Structure formats: structure tokens, C-alpha cells
Amino acid sequence: MTTMKAVRIHAYGGTDVLAYEDAPRPTLGDSEVLIRVHATTVNPFDCAVRAGYMSAYINYTFPLILGTDVSGVVEDVGAGVASFAPGDNVYARAGVTRDGAYAEYVVVPVSDVAAKPQSLDHIHAAAIPHVTLTAWQALDGAVNLTKGQTVLIHAAAGGVGHIAVQLAKLRGAKVIGTASVNLDLLRDLGADEGINYSTTSFENVVHNVDVVLDTVGGDTQQRSWSVLKPGGILVSTVQAPSEEIAAAHGVRQYFVFSSPPIGKTLAEVATLVDAGQIKPVVSTVLPLKQARQAHGLIEGKHARGKIVLQVVPG
Ligand SMILES: NC(=O)c1ccc[n+]([C@@H]2O[C@H](COP(=O)([O-])OP(=O)(O)OC[C@H]3O[C@@H](n4cnc5c(N)ncnc54)[C@H](OP(=O)(O)O)[C@@H]3O)[C@@H](O)[C@H]2O)c1
């Protein structure tokens, strides 16, 4: 059996269950692409899977390789795959329900793969898929954000938020973002206003917005209803907003739990990236074997843009 290095979990738990070790190299099926992983990232979703919070929804088996983002080079393609060939630079969303990209190799359905943005290295290309697909689904799929609307984006300096700010500006919206220690990033991203949530209650200074993008949940979501204008929409990536509370406020609600067509959307995103219209922010790059440290940073709740795990140095 051919082996590779991977970060696997053999049980749910804290960061100490992440084990950098030898694992079998994955084998290709029809309509799949084998990618030599150059970089992956850590998303809060990975931490939730590691801790066992997703086991009620997804039937994982151990040992399990985490990691939903990948940028790398096609190593091989399955029968019937004509759109990619060995040697192609690609990026993809990997492994939500199966082995992922914290590894030297990952297998991804061809429908979830796109050509890597040419203007980005693998480190920055890996920062895009998971959070951009989420922001895209939230602002286009759910809301159809249009020119002249106003959107409040919570955690605007985080993984999802920092892409959502740029997408919303591209759509011609006015963007208000919340952050604390990473407030300075919001201006660089093009946000019109930034609110420091640690010193200011956003609901005291924001009124009549068309859209709230909630990537925080809990109390932040509850306090968000009052800032919407009648007919506005609260979109959450964290917890399904209450239909009853939405109706009581005369607004709508949407919970992001699916993605737009993955490969097709990533191809569109690559065009925007190469045109300089979306720029992923990578604040930390760690080698794959330091996945425990990377999970700790995400769980610290102050990630700036993305935290990347580098698999191939260079
Ligand atoms: N449903 C889906 O399909 C889907 C997909 C992707 C993500 N998600 C979920 O969406 C959430 C966000 O993901 P992410 O990748 O963006 O997380 P992330 O990158 O870890 O978010 C970190 C950011 O959160 C900000 N933050 C922390 N507490 C805050 C608060 N009370 N108010 C405003 N901002 C706050 C921090 O800003 P400061 O450092 O400046 O304080 C930091 O920049 C996670 O819960 C994730 O699981 C869901």
C-alpha cells in the first residue's frame, strides 16, 4: 500500500486528537480527481468535526482526515474526467463528509474542482473555497444583494466575513462590518463603516439595513433583528434564525447550510480574483504537522482572514 503523511483523528476530542502520521494514499473513483495537496486551511467546521459536534448530522468513520479547502496539482484523474489532466494547478472544496485535505493527497469529485486563480500561489488559493462558497451562497443565493442596499456583516475580519465584505462591495452595497482587534482590516477590505463590537453595541448605532450576515450566532443574532428594515433579511451561517421571531419583526430569515455549485462557482471566483476584485487575506501559515496549533488559533475566535496549513514548502 502507498502511504502519505496526513493529520488524522481516531476519536473526537480536543486538539490533542489531531495526529500527524502515515496514512494510506487515497484511491481514485470514476469522476474524481486525485490532487497533490500544496496547501489547505483550518475552518471552524474542522474544529466542530474534530470535537464531535457534527456527528449528529454526518456519519463519519475513523480514522478521519479533516480539511475542506485544497489548492494543489492534479496527480491523476478518474475514468471519464476530461476537464482536468495531471499537472494542472487546481483548487477545490474537499471532504465535508469524507476524508479531506490535511494530507499530501486528497480525492475530490470533479464537480467540486476548478482551475486555480493564476494570480495566486497555493497558499492564497487554498484560503478561498470554503469561506467564499459560504459568503456567495449567503449574499447571492439567499439574498441576491443588489446595488444600493446596506448590509451589516458580523465578524467581517474573519474567514467568511472578509470575503463577504468584498463580495458585497462588488455588488454595489454599502457595507458595515463588526470586529474588535482586527477592526483595521475592514477599511483595507473596502467596508464603508467598522464597528468595534467590544466597545459599541451595534444595535445602538445601526438601523434600517437591508441585510444582516450573521457569522457569530447567539446573542449577536438575537440583537440583529432590530437593525433590519421591514422586509429585510437575516442570513446566518451559524444557527437557523427563528421563523417566528422573523415574522414578529416583519423580516425574513435564511440559514446557509448548502453551497452553490462548487466547481462552477470556484471558476467564477477565480475570474474575479485574477481581475483583482477579491483578495484572500492569509494571516498565518503553519506546516501541516502543526495542525493542533492552527486549530487552537481558530478556537481563540480572533482569526484574521485565514489560517493556512502548508503541505508542500516553497
Ligand atoms: N453554514 C455554513 O455552511 C458555514 C460555512 C462556513 C462557516 N460557517 C460558520 O460561520 C462562522 C464563522 O466562520 P469563519 O470561518 O468566518 O470564522 P473565523 O474566521 O474563525 O472568525 C473569526 C473572526 O470572528 C470575529 N469575532 C469573534 N467574536 C465576534 C463577535 N462577538 N462579533 C463580531 N465578530 C466576532 C473576530 O474578529 P476580532 O478578532 O476582530 O474580534 C475574528 O476576525 C463559524 O461558526 C463557522 O462554523 C458556516
CSV table of C-alpha atoms and ligand atoms in Angstrom, one decimal:
chain,number,residue,atom,x,y,z
A,1,MET,CA,0.0,0.0,0.0
A,2,THR,CA,1.3,3.5,-0.9
A,3,THR,CA,1.3,5.8,2.1
A,4,MET,CA,1.4,9.5,2.7
A,5,LYS,CA,1.6,11.9,5.6
A,6,ALA,CA,-1.7,13.1,6.9
A,7,VAL,CA,-3.3,14.7,10.0
A,8,ARG,CA,-6.0,12.2,11.2
A,9,ILE,CA,-8.3,11.8,14.2
A,10,HIS,CA,-9.1,8.4,15.7
A,11,ALA,CA,-11.6,9.8,18.1
A,12,TYR,CA,-13.5,13.0,18.8
A,13,GLY,CA,-11.9,15.4,21.3
A,14,GLY,CA,-9.6,18.4,21.8
A,15,THR,CA,-6.7,19.5,19.6
A,16,ASP,CA,-4.7,16.6,21.0
A,17,VAL,CA,-6.6,14.1,18.9
A,18,LEU,CA,-5.1,15.6,15.8
A,19,ALA,CA,-2.3,13.1,14.8
A,20,TYR,CA,0.3,13.7,12.1
A,21,GLU,CA,1.1,10.2,10.9
A,22,ASP,CA,1.3,7.9,7.9
A,23,ALA,CA,-2.0,7.1,6.2
A,24,PRO,CA,-3.0,5.2,3.0
A,25,ARG,CA,-2.9,7.3,-0.1
A,26,PRO,CA,-6.5,7.7,-1.3
A,27,THR,CA,-7.6,5.8,-4.5
A,28,LEU,CA,-9.5,7.4,-7.3
A,29,GLY,CA,-13.0,6.6,-8.4
A,30,ASP,CA,-14.8,7.5,-11.6
A,31,SER,CA,-15.5,11.2,-11.9
A,32,GLU,CA,-12.9,12.1,-9.3
A,33,VAL,CA,-9.6,13.9,-9.2
A,34,LEU,CA,-6.5,13.0,-7.2
A,35,ILE,CA,-4.8,16.2,-6.0
A,36,ARG,CA,-1.3,16.6,-4.7
A,37,VAL,CA,-2.2,19.0,-1.8
A,38,HIS,CA,0.1,22.0,-1.6
A,39,ALA,CA,-2.0,23.9,1.0
A,40,THR,CA,-5.2,23.6,3.0
A,41,THR,CA,-6.7,25.7,5.7
A,42,VAL,CA,-8.4,25.4,9.0
A,43,ASN,CA,-12.1,26.3,9.2
A,44,PRO,CA,-14.3,26.4,12.4
A,45,PHE,CA,-16.1,23.5,10.7
A,46,ASP,CA,-13.0,21.3,11.0
A,47,CYS,CA,-12.9,22.1,14.8
A,48,ALA,CA,-16.5,21.2,15.1
A,49,VAL,CA,-16.0,17.9,13.3
A,50,ARG,CA,-12.9,17.2,15.5
A,51,ALA,CA,-14.9,17.9,18.7
A,52,GLY,CA,-17.7,15.6,17.6
A,53,TYR,CA,-20.3,18.3,17.2
A,54,MET,CA,-21.1,17.3,13.6
A,55,SER,CA,-21.5,13.6,14.4
A,56,ALA,CA,-25.3,14.0,14.8
A,57,TYR,CA,-25.6,15.1,11.2
A,58,ILE,CA,-22.8,13.3,9.4
A,59,ASN,CA,-21.8,9.7,9.8
A,60,TYR,CA,-18.0,9.8,9.9
A,61,THR,CA,-15.8,6.8,10.3
A,62,PHE,CA,-12.3,6.7,12.0
A,63,PRO,CA,-9.6,7.3,11.3
A,64,LEU,CA,-10.7,10.5,9.6
A,65,ILE,CA,-8.7,13.2,7.7
A,66,LEU,CA,-10.1,16.7,8.2
A,67,GLY,CA,-9.9,19.6,5.8
A,68,THR,CA,-12.3,21.2,3.3
A,69,ASP,CA,-10.0,23.5,1.4
A,70,VAL,CA,-7.3,22.5,-1.1
A,71,SER,CA,-5.0,24.1,-3.6
A,72,GLY,CA,-2.6,21.8,-5.4
A,73,VAL,CA,-1.7,20.0,-8.6
A,74,VAL,CA,-3.6,17.2,-10.3
A,75,GLU,CA,-1.8,13.9,-9.8
A,76,ASP,CA,-4.3,11.7,-11.6
A,77,VAL,CA,-7.9,11.7,-12.9
A,78,GLY,CA,-10.6,9.0,-12.9
A,79,ALA,CA,-12.2,7.4,-15.9
A,80,GLY,CA,-14.4,9.9,-17.7
A,81,VAL,CA,-12.7,13.0,-16.3
A,82,ALA,CA,-11.8,15.2,-19.4
A,83,SER,CA,-11.7,18.7,-17.9
A,84,PHE,CA,-8.5,18.2,-15.9
A,85,ALA,CA,-5.2,16.4,-16.5
A,86,PRO,CA,-2.2,15.6,-14.4
A,87,GLY,CA,-0.1,18.7,-13.8
A,88,ASP,CA,-3.0,21.1,-13.8
A,89,ASN,CA,-3.0,23.7,-10.9
A,90,VAL,CA,-6.4,23.4,-9.2
A,91,TYR,CA,-8.3,24.4,-6.1
A,92,ALA,CA,-11.3,22.8,-4.7
A,93,ARG,CA,-13.7,22.2,-1.8
A,94,ALA,CA,-12.9,18.8,-0.3
A,95,GLY,CA,-14.0,16.4,2.3
A,96,VAL,CA,-17.1,17.6,4.1
A,97,THR,CA,-18.5,14.1,4.5
A,98,ARG,CA,-15.3,12.1,3.7
A,99,ASP,CA,-11.6,12.2,4.1
A,100,GLY,CA,-10.3,15.8,3.5
A,101,ALA,CA,-7.2,17.7,2.6
A,102,TYR,CA,-5.0,17.7,5.8
A,103,ALA,CA,-2.8,15.3,3.8
A,104,GLU,CA,-0.3,15.0,1.0
A,105,TYR,CA,-3.1,13.8,-1.4
A,106,VAL,CA,-6.8,14.1,-1.5
A,107,VAL,CA,-9.5,12.8,-3.8
A,108,VAL,CA,-12.3,15.3,-4.8
A,109,PRO,CA,-15.3,14.8,-7.1
A,110,VAL,CA,-14.5,16.6,-10.4
A,111,SER,CA,-17.7,18.7,-9.9
A,112,ASP,CA,-16.0,20.4,-6.9
A,113,VAL,CA,-12.7,21.3,-8.7
A,114,ALA,CA,-11.8,24.4,-10.7
A,115,ALA,CA,-8.6,25.8,-12.2
A,116,LYS,CA,-6.6,27.7,-9.5
A,117,PRO,CA,-6.6,31.5,-9.9
A,118,GLN,CA,-3.4,32.2,-11.9
A,119,SER,CA,-2.6,35.3,-9.9
A,120,LEU,CA,-2.4,33.4,-6.6
A,121,ASP,CA,0.1,31.0,-5.1
A,122,HIS,CA,-1.3,27.8,-3.5
A,123,ILE,CA,-1.2,29.3,0.0
A,124,HIS,CA,-3.6,32.1,-1.0
A,125,ALA,CA,-5.7,29.9,-3.4
A,126,ALA,CA,-6.3,27.4,-0.5
A,127,ALA,CA,-7.8,30.3,1.5
A,128,ILE,CA,-10.7,30.7,-0.8
A,129,PRO,CA,-13.0,27.8,-1.4
A,130,HIS,CA,-14.9,27.1,1.9
A,131,VAL,CA,-15.4,30.7,3.0
A,132,THR,CA,-16.1,32.1,-0.4
A,133,LEU,CA,-18.7,29.4,-1.3
A,134,THR,CA,-20.4,30.3,2.0
A,135,ALA,CA,-20.3,34.1,1.5
A,136,TRP,CA,-21.5,33.6,-2.1
A,137,GLN,CA,-24.4,31.4,-1.0
A,138,ALA,CA,-25.3,33.9,1.7
A,139,LEU,CA,-25.2,37.0,-0.4
A,140,ASP,CA,-26.2,35.8,-3.8
A,141,GLY,CA,-28.1,32.6,-3.2
A,142,ALA,CA,-30.1,33.7,-0.2
A,143,VAL,CA,-30.3,37.5,-0.6
A,144,ASN,CA,-29.5,38.5,-4.2
A,145,LEU,CA,-27.8,41.5,-2.7
A,146,THR,CA,-28.1,44.5,-5.1
A,147,LYS,CA,-26.6,47.9,-5.7
A,148,GLY,CA,-27.6,50.5,-3.1
A,149,GLN,CA,-28.6,48.1,-0.4
A,150,THR,CA,-27.0,48.2,3.0
A,151,VAL,CA,-25.6,45.1,4.7
A,152,LEU,CA,-24.3,44.6,8.2
A,153,ILE,CA,-21.6,41.8,8.2
A,154,HIS,CA,-20.7,40.4,11.6
A,155,ALA,CA,-17.2,39.1,12.1
A,156,ALA,CA,-16.2,40.9,9.0
A,157,ALA,CA,-12.5,40.3,9.5
A,158,GLY,CA,-12.9,36.5,9.8
A,159,GLY,CA,-12.8,33.9,7.1
A,160,VAL,CA,-16.3,34.2,5.8
A,161,GLY,CA,-16.6,37.9,6.7
A,162,HIS,CA,-13.6,39.1,4.9
A,163,ILE,CA,-14.7,37.6,1.6
A,164,ALA,CA,-18.3,38.7,2.2
A,165,VAL,CA,-17.2,42.3,2.6
A,166,GLN,CA,-15.5,42.2,-0.8
A,167,LEU,CA,-18.4,40.4,-2.5
A,168,ALA,CA,-20.9,42.9,-1.1
A,169,LYS,CA,-18.8,45.8,-2.3
A,170,LEU,CA,-18.6,44.2,-5.7
A,171,ARG,CA,-22.4,44.0,-5.8
A,172,GLY,CA,-22.5,47.8,-5.1
A,173,ALA,CA,-23.8,47.5,-1.5
A,174,LYS,CA,-22.9,49.7,1.5
A,175,VAL,CA,-21.1,47.6,4.0
A,176,ILE,CA,-21.0,48.0,7.7
A,177,GLY,CA,-18.7,45.4,9.5
A,178,THR,CA,-18.1,44.4,13.1
A,179,ALA,CA,-14.7,43.4,14.5
A,180,SER,CA,-12.5,44.1,17.6
A,181,VAL,CA,-8.8,43.6,17.5
A,182,ASN,CA,-9.0,43.2,13.7
A,183,LEU,CA,-11.0,46.3,13.0
A,184,ASP,CA,-8.3,47.9,10.9
A,185,LEU,CA,-8.7,45.1,8.3
A,186,LEU,CA,-12.2,46.2,7.5
A,187,ARG,CA,-11.1,49.5,5.9
A,188,ASP,CA,-8.5,47.7,3.8
A,189,LEU,CA,-11.2,45.4,2.5
A,190,GLY,CA,-13.4,48.3,1.4
A,191,ALA,CA,-16.0,48.4,4.2
A,192,ASP,CA,-17.8,51.7,4.5
A,193,GLU,CA,-18.0,51.6,8.3
A,194,GLY,CA,-16.5,49.5,11.0
A,195,ILE,CA,-17.9,48.9,14.5
A,196,ASN,CA,-15.8,47.7,17.4
A,197,TYR,CA,-18.2,45.2,19.0
A,198,SER,CA,-16.1,45.1,22.2
A,199,THR,CA,-16.8,48.8,22.9
A,200,THR,CA,-20.0,49.6,21.0
A,201,SER,CA,-23.4,47.8,20.9
A,202,PHE,CA,-24.0,47.6,17.1
A,203,GLU,CA,-27.8,47.8,17.6
A,204,ASN,CA,-27.4,51.3,19.1
A,205,VAL,CA,-25.7,52.7,16.0
A,206,VAL,CA,-27.0,50.6,13.1
A,207,HIS,CA,-30.6,51.0,11.8
A,208,ASN,CA,-32.7,50.1,8.8
A,209,VAL,CA,-30.3,47.8,7.0
A,210,ASP,CA,-31.5,45.5,4.2
A,211,VAL,CA,-29.4,42.5,5.2
A,212,VAL,CA,-27.6,41.2,8.2
A,213,LEU,CA,-25.0,38.5,7.6
A,214,ASP,CA,-24.6,36.7,11.0
A,215,THR,CA,-21.4,34.6,11.3
A,216,VAL,CA,-21.4,34.7,15.1
A,217,GLY,CA,-24.8,33.5,16.3
A,218,GLY,CA,-26.2,33.5,19.9
A,219,ASP,CA,-26.6,36.9,21.4
A,220,THR,CA,-25.3,38.6,18.3
A,221,GLN,CA,-28.0,37.0,16.2
A,222,GLN,CA,-30.7,38.0,18.7
A,223,ARG,CA,-29.6,41.6,18.8
A,224,SER,CA,-29.5,41.7,15.0
A,225,TRP,CA,-33.3,41.6,14.4
A,226,SER,CA,-33.9,45.2,15.5
A,227,VAL,CA,-31.4,46.7,13.0
A,228,LEU,CA,-33.3,45.4,9.9
A,229,LYS,CA,-35.7,47.4,7.9
A,230,PRO,CA,-39.2,46.0,7.3
A,231,GLY,CA,-38.9,43.2,4.7
A,232,GLY,CA,-35.1,42.9,5.3
A,233,ILE,CA,-33.4,39.6,5.8
A,234,LEU,CA,-31.2,38.0,8.5
A,235,VAL,CA,-28.9,35.4,7.0
A,236,SER,CA,-26.9,33.2,9.4
A,237,THR,CA,-24.1,30.7,8.8
A,238,VAL,CA,-24.1,29.6,12.4
A,239,GLN,CA,-27.6,28.8,13.6
A,240,ALA,CA,-31.0,28.8,11.9
A,241,PRO,CA,-32.8,32.0,12.8
A,242,SER,CA,-36.3,31.7,14.2
A,243,GLU,CA,-39.1,31.9,11.7
A,244,GLU,CA,-41.4,33.2,14.5
A,245,ILE,CA,-39.1,36.0,15.5
A,246,ALA,CA,-38.5,37.0,11.9
A,247,ALA,CA,-42.3,37.2,11.4
A,248,ALA,CA,-42.7,39.2,14.5
A,249,HIS,CA,-40.2,41.8,13.2
A,250,GLY,CA,-41.7,41.7,9.7
A,251,VAL,CA,-38.5,40.4,8.2
A,252,ARG,CA,-37.2,37.2,6.6
A,253,GLN,CA,-34.5,34.7,7.7
A,254,TYR,CA,-32.3,32.2,5.9
A,255,PHE,CA,-29.8,29.7,7.2
A,256,VAL,CA,-26.8,28.8,5.0
A,257,PHE,CA,-26.4,25.1,5.0
A,258,SER,CA,-25.6,24.3,1.4
A,259,SER,CA,-23.2,25.5,-1.2
A,260,PRO,CA,-23.8,26.9,-4.7
A,261,PRO,CA,-22.5,24.6,-7.5
A,262,ILE,CA,-18.9,24.2,-6.2
A,263,GLY,CA,-16.6,23.9,-9.2
A,264,LYS,CA,-18.7,26.3,-11.3
A,265,THR,CA,-18.7,28.9,-8.6
A,266,LEU,CA,-15.0,28.5,-7.9
A,267,ALA,CA,-14.3,29.0,-11.6
A,268,GLU,CA,-16.3,32.3,-11.4
A,269,VAL,CA,-14.5,33.3,-8.3
A,270,ALA,CA,-11.1,32.6,-9.9
A,271,THR,CA,-12.0,35.1,-12.7
A,272,LEU,CA,-12.8,37.8,-10.0
A,273,VAL,CA,-9.6,37.0,-8.2
A,274,ASP,CA,-7.5,37.3,-11.3
A,275,ALA,CA,-9.2,40.6,-12.1
A,276,GLY,CA,-8.1,41.9,-8.6
A,277,GLN,CA,-11.7,42.1,-7.3
A,278,ILE,CA,-11.4,39.5,-4.5
A,279,LYS,CA,-8.2,39.1,-2.4
A,280,PRO,CA,-8.0,36.4,0.3
A,281,VAL,CA,-6.2,37.5,3.4
A,282,VAL,CA,-3.9,35.0,5.0
A,283,SER,CA,-2.7,35.9,8.4
A,284,THR,CA,-0.9,32.7,9.4
A,285,VAL,CA,0.9,29.9,7.6
A,286,LEU,CA,1.9,26.8,9.5
A,287,PRO,CA,3.2,23.5,8.3
A,288,LEU,CA,0.7,20.6,8.2
A,289,LYS,CA,2.2,18.9,11.2
A,290,GLN,CA,1.2,22.0,13.3
A,291,ALA,CA,-2.5,21.4,12.8
A,292,ARG,CA,-3.1,21.4,16.6
A,293,GLN,CA,-1.7,24.9,16.9
A,294,ALA,CA,-3.8,26.1,13.9
A,295,HIS,CA,-7.0,24.6,15.5
A,296,GLY,CA,-6.1,26.5,18.7
A,297,LEU,CA,-5.9,29.7,16.8
A,298,ILE,CA,-9.3,29.2,15.2
A,299,GLU,CA,-10.8,28.3,18.6
A,300,GLY,CA,-9.3,31.5,20.0
A,301,LYS,CA,-12.0,33.3,17.9
A,302,HIS,CA,-9.8,36.1,16.7
A,303,ALA,CA,-8.6,34.7,13.4
A,304,ARG,CA,-7.8,37.5,10.8
A,305,GLY,CA,-8.7,36.2,7.4
A,306,LYS,CA,-7.5,32.7,7.0
A,307,ILE,CA,-5.1,30.3,8.8
A,308,VAL,CA,-3.3,28.1,6.2
A,309,LEU,CA,-1.6,24.7,6.6
A,310,GLN,CA,1.2,24.4,4.1
A,311,VAL,CA,1.8,20.8,2.8
A,312,VAL,CA,4.4,21.4,0.1
A,313,PRO,CA,7.0,24.0,1.2
A,314,GLY,CA,8.0,26.6,-1.3
B,1,LIG,N1,-23.3,27.1,7.4
B,1,LIG,C1,-22.2,27.0,6.7
B,1,LIG,O1,-22.2,26.5,5.6
B,1,LIG,C2,-20.9,27.6,7.2
B,1,LIG,C3,-19.8,27.7,6.3
B,1,LIG,C4,-18.6,28.4,6.8
B,1,LIG,C5,-18.6,28.9,8.1
B,1,LIG,N2,-19.7,28.7,8.9
B,1,LIG,C6,-19.7,29.2,10.3
B,1,LIG,O2,-19.6,30.6,10.3
B,1,LIG,C7,-18.9,31.0,11.4
B,1,LIG,C8,-17.7,32.0,11.0
B,1,LIG,O3,-16.8,31.2,10.3
B,1,LIG,P1,-15.4,31.9,9.9
B,1,LIG,O4,-14.6,31.0,9.2
B,1,LIG,O5,-15.6,33.3,9.4
B,1,LIG,O6,-14.8,32.1,11.4
B,1,LIG,P2,-13.4,32.8,11.9
B,1,LIG,O7,-12.6,33.1,10.8
B,1,LIG,O8,-12.8,31.9,13.0
B,1,LIG,O9,-13.9,34.1,12.6
B,1,LIG,C9,-13.0,34.9,13.3
B,1,LIG,C10,-13.5,36.3,13.4
B,1,LIG,O10,-14.6,36.4,14.3
B,1,LIG,C11,-14.6,37.7,14.8
B,1,LIG,N3,-15.5,37.7,16.0
B,1,LIG,C12,-15.3,36.9,17.1
B,1,LIG,N4,-16.3,37.2,18.0
B,1,LIG,C13,-17.1,38.2,17.4
B,1,LIG,C14,-18.3,38.9,17.8
B,1,LIG,N5,-18.9,38.7,19.0
B,1,LIG,N6,-18.8,39.8,17.0
B,1,LIG,C15,-18.2,40.1,15.8
B,1,LIG,N7,-17.1,39.4,15.4
B,1,LIG,C16,-16.5,38.5,16.2
B,1,LIG,C17,-13.2,38.0,15.1
B,1,LIG,O11,-12.9,39.4,15.0
B,1,LIG,P3,-11.9,40.1,16.0
B,1,LIG,O12,-10.7,39.3,16.1
B,1,LIG,O13,-11.7,41.5,15.4
B,1,LIG,O14,-12.6,40.2,17.3
B,1,LIG,C18,-12.4,37.2,14.0
B,1,LIG,O15,-11.9,38.0,13.0
B,1,LIG,C19,-18.4,29.8,12.2
B,1,LIG,O16,-19.3,29.5,13.2
B,1,LIG,C20,-18.5,28.7,11.1
B,1,LIG,O17,-18.6,27.4,11.6
B,1,LIG,C21,-20.8,28.1,8.5
